[in-house]
Amino acid sequence: MIILDYRDRRPIYEQIVERFQELMVSGVMEEDSQLPSVRSLAMELSINPNTIQRAYAELDRQGYIYSVKGKGSFVAENSHIKDSKKAAVYKKQEEVATEACLLQVDKKRLYELIDQVYGRGGMSDD
């Protein structure tokens, strides 16, 4: 579920936050599903529980999760987050397409690259 890269320069809690975000936005972790407890995830990853607590606090601050006192942390409804991430991707794509046009990059080659990426990810053409 969560794999840490100790060679990564980013703090461990940021890696945990990023991985949970990916799992939630992609639908692997469904809305209202419970996250592992701080203690159990810390033991599983062999890291300090404070690191997990910091990651959960950041996810809560960003609106990815919510906490229920005495029950734990749960995945929040995050369609608005997914929508804003999609909008950001479209904006980046527009910037890339503009730059490619200015550089006279072959449009067919760009389409092929996109098809390759979608093929690797098992994505459809939605």
GROMACS .gro file of C-alpha atoms in nm:
model
  126
    1MET     CA    1   0.000   0.000   0.000
    2ILE     CA    2   0.261   0.257   0.110
    3ILE     CA    3   0.620   0.218  -0.005
    4LEU     CA    4   0.881   0.461   0.119
    5ASP     CA    5   1.187   0.565  -0.075
    6TYR     CA    6   1.461   0.645   0.174
    7ARG     CA    7   1.676   0.791  -0.106
    8ASP     CA    8   1.407   1.048  -0.182
    9ARG     CA    9   1.503   1.391  -0.048
   10ARG     CA   10   1.146   1.467   0.054
   11PRO     CA   11   1.048   1.406   0.415
   12ILE     CA   12   0.885   1.070   0.484
   13TYR     CA   13   0.556   1.228   0.589
   14GLU     CA   14   0.532   1.401   0.248
   15GLN     CA   15   0.582   1.068   0.072
   16ILE     CA   16   0.304   0.918   0.283
   17VAL     CA   17   0.073   1.213   0.209
   18GLU     CA   18   0.141   1.186  -0.165
   19ARG     CA   19   0.078   0.811  -0.175
   20PHE     CA   20  -0.250   0.839   0.017
   21GLN     CA   21  -0.359   1.122  -0.214
   22GLU     CA   22  -0.293   0.901  -0.516
   23LEU     CA   23  -0.487   0.612  -0.363
   24MET     CA   24  -0.783   0.834  -0.277
   25VAL     CA   25  -0.805   1.028  -0.603
   26SER     CA   26  -0.769   0.710  -0.811
   27GLY     CA   27  -1.055   0.548  -0.617
   28VAL     CA   28  -0.848   0.269  -0.463
   29MET     CA   29  -0.941   0.407  -0.121
   30GLU     CA   30  -1.313   0.477  -0.133
   31GLU     CA   31  -1.502   0.756   0.039
   32ASP     CA   32  -1.568   0.690   0.411
   33SER     CA   33  -1.325   0.398   0.422
   34GLN     CA   34  -1.108   0.391   0.731
   35LEU     CA   35  -0.735   0.461   0.717
   36PRO     CA   36  -0.499   0.237   0.912
   37SER     CA   37  -0.445   0.352   1.268
   38VAL     CA   38  -0.141   0.568   1.333
   39ARG     CA   39   0.017   0.298   1.547
   40SER     CA   40  -0.044   0.009   1.306
   41LEU     CA   41   0.084   0.200   1.001
   42ALA     CA   42   0.389   0.319   1.195
   43MET     CA   43   0.466  -0.041   1.290
   44GLU     CA   44   0.408  -0.163   0.933
   45LEU     CA   45   0.644   0.101   0.790
   46SER     CA   46   0.887   0.081   1.083
   47ILE     CA   47   0.877   0.455   1.142
   48ASN     CA   48   0.789   0.689   1.426
   49PRO     CA   49   0.412   0.726   1.491
   50ASN     CA   50   0.460   1.105   1.501
   51THR     CA   51   0.551   1.089   1.131
   52ILE     CA   52   0.220   0.917   1.051
   53GLN     CA   53   0.034   1.162   1.272
   54ARG     CA   54   0.192   1.452   1.082
   55ALA     CA   55   0.094   1.297   0.747
   56TYR     CA   56  -0.264   1.244   0.865
   57ALA     CA   57  -0.280   1.603   0.994
   58GLU     CA   58  -0.168   1.728   0.652
   59LEU     CA   59  -0.424   1.510   0.471
   60ASP     CA   60  -0.692   1.643   0.706
   61ARG     CA   61  -0.581   2.003   0.645
   62GLN     CA   62  -0.601   1.947   0.268
   63GLY     CA   63  -0.950   1.793   0.291
   64TYR     CA   64  -0.859   1.438   0.192
   65ILE     CA   65  -0.957   1.282   0.523
   66TYR     CA   66  -1.164   1.355   0.831
   67SER     CA   67  -1.123   1.230   1.184
   68VAL     CA   68  -1.382   1.090   1.421
   69LYS     CA   69  -1.277   1.111   1.784
   70GLY     CA   70  -1.223   0.764   1.924
   71LYS     CA   71  -1.286   0.597   1.585
   72GLY     CA   72  -0.997   0.704   1.362
   73SER     CA   73  -0.945   0.875   1.028
   74PHE     CA   74  -1.161   0.822   0.721
   75VAL     CA   75  -1.144   0.913   0.352
   76ALA     CA   76  -1.342   1.231   0.284
   77GLU     CA   77  -1.556   1.296  -0.021
   78ASN     CA   78  -1.295   1.426  -0.261
   79SER     CA   79  -1.455   1.468  -0.603
   80HIS     CA   80  -1.385   1.843  -0.581
   81ILE     CA   81  -1.015   1.764  -0.528
   82LYS     CA   82  -1.015   1.528  -0.825
   83ASP     CA   83  -1.187   1.791  -1.038
   84SER     CA   84  -0.932   2.057  -0.944
   85LYS     CA   85  -0.645   1.817  -1.017
   86LYS     CA   86  -0.797   1.741  -1.358
   87ALA     CA   87  -0.825   2.114  -1.430
   88ALA     CA   88  -0.458   2.154  -1.339
   89VAL     CA   89  -0.365   1.871  -1.575
   90TYR     CA   90  -0.560   2.033  -1.859
   91LYS     CA   91  -0.384   2.363  -1.792
   92LYS     CA   92  -0.043   2.192  -1.799
   93GLN     CA   93  -0.142   2.011  -2.117
   94GLU     CA   94  -0.238   2.339  -2.279
   95GLU     CA   95   0.100   2.486  -2.182
   96VAL     CA   96   0.283   2.182  -2.324
   97ALA     CA   97   0.079   2.194  -2.645
   98THR     CA   98   0.151   2.566  -2.684
   99GLU     CA   99   0.524   2.511  -2.634
  100ALA     CA  100   0.522   2.213  -2.872
  101CYS     CA  101   0.349   2.424  -3.136
  102LEU     CA  102   0.605   2.702  -3.098
  103LEU     CA  103   0.885   2.447  -3.134
  104GLN     CA  104   0.709   2.284  -3.430
  105VAL     CA  105   0.696   1.945  -3.258
  106ASP     CA  106   0.514   1.685  -3.466
  107LYS     CA  107   0.152   1.662  -3.345
  108LYS     CA  108   0.128   1.295  -3.444
  109ARG     CA  109   0.431   1.217  -3.224
  110LEU     CA  110   0.267   1.392  -2.927
  111TYR     CA  111  -0.048   1.183  -2.974
  112GLU     CA  112   0.164   0.867  -2.987
  113LEU     CA  113   0.334   0.962  -2.660
  114ILE     CA  114   0.000   1.019  -2.492
  115ASP     CA  115  -0.127   0.684  -2.622
  116GLN     CA  116   0.185   0.512  -2.485
  117VAL     CA  117   0.137   0.664  -2.141
  118TYR     CA  118  -0.229   0.568  -2.131
  119GLY     CA  119  -0.141   0.218  -2.249
  120ARG     CA  120   0.110   0.172  -1.967
  121GLY     CA  121  -0.139   0.295  -1.709
  122GLY     CA  122  -0.423   0.077  -1.834
  123MET     CA  123  -0.632   0.389  -1.888
  124SER     CA  124  -0.918   0.431  -2.131
  125ASP     CA  125  -0.968   0.725  -2.368
  126ASP     CA  126  -1.220   0.904  -2.141
   0.00000   0.00000   0.00000
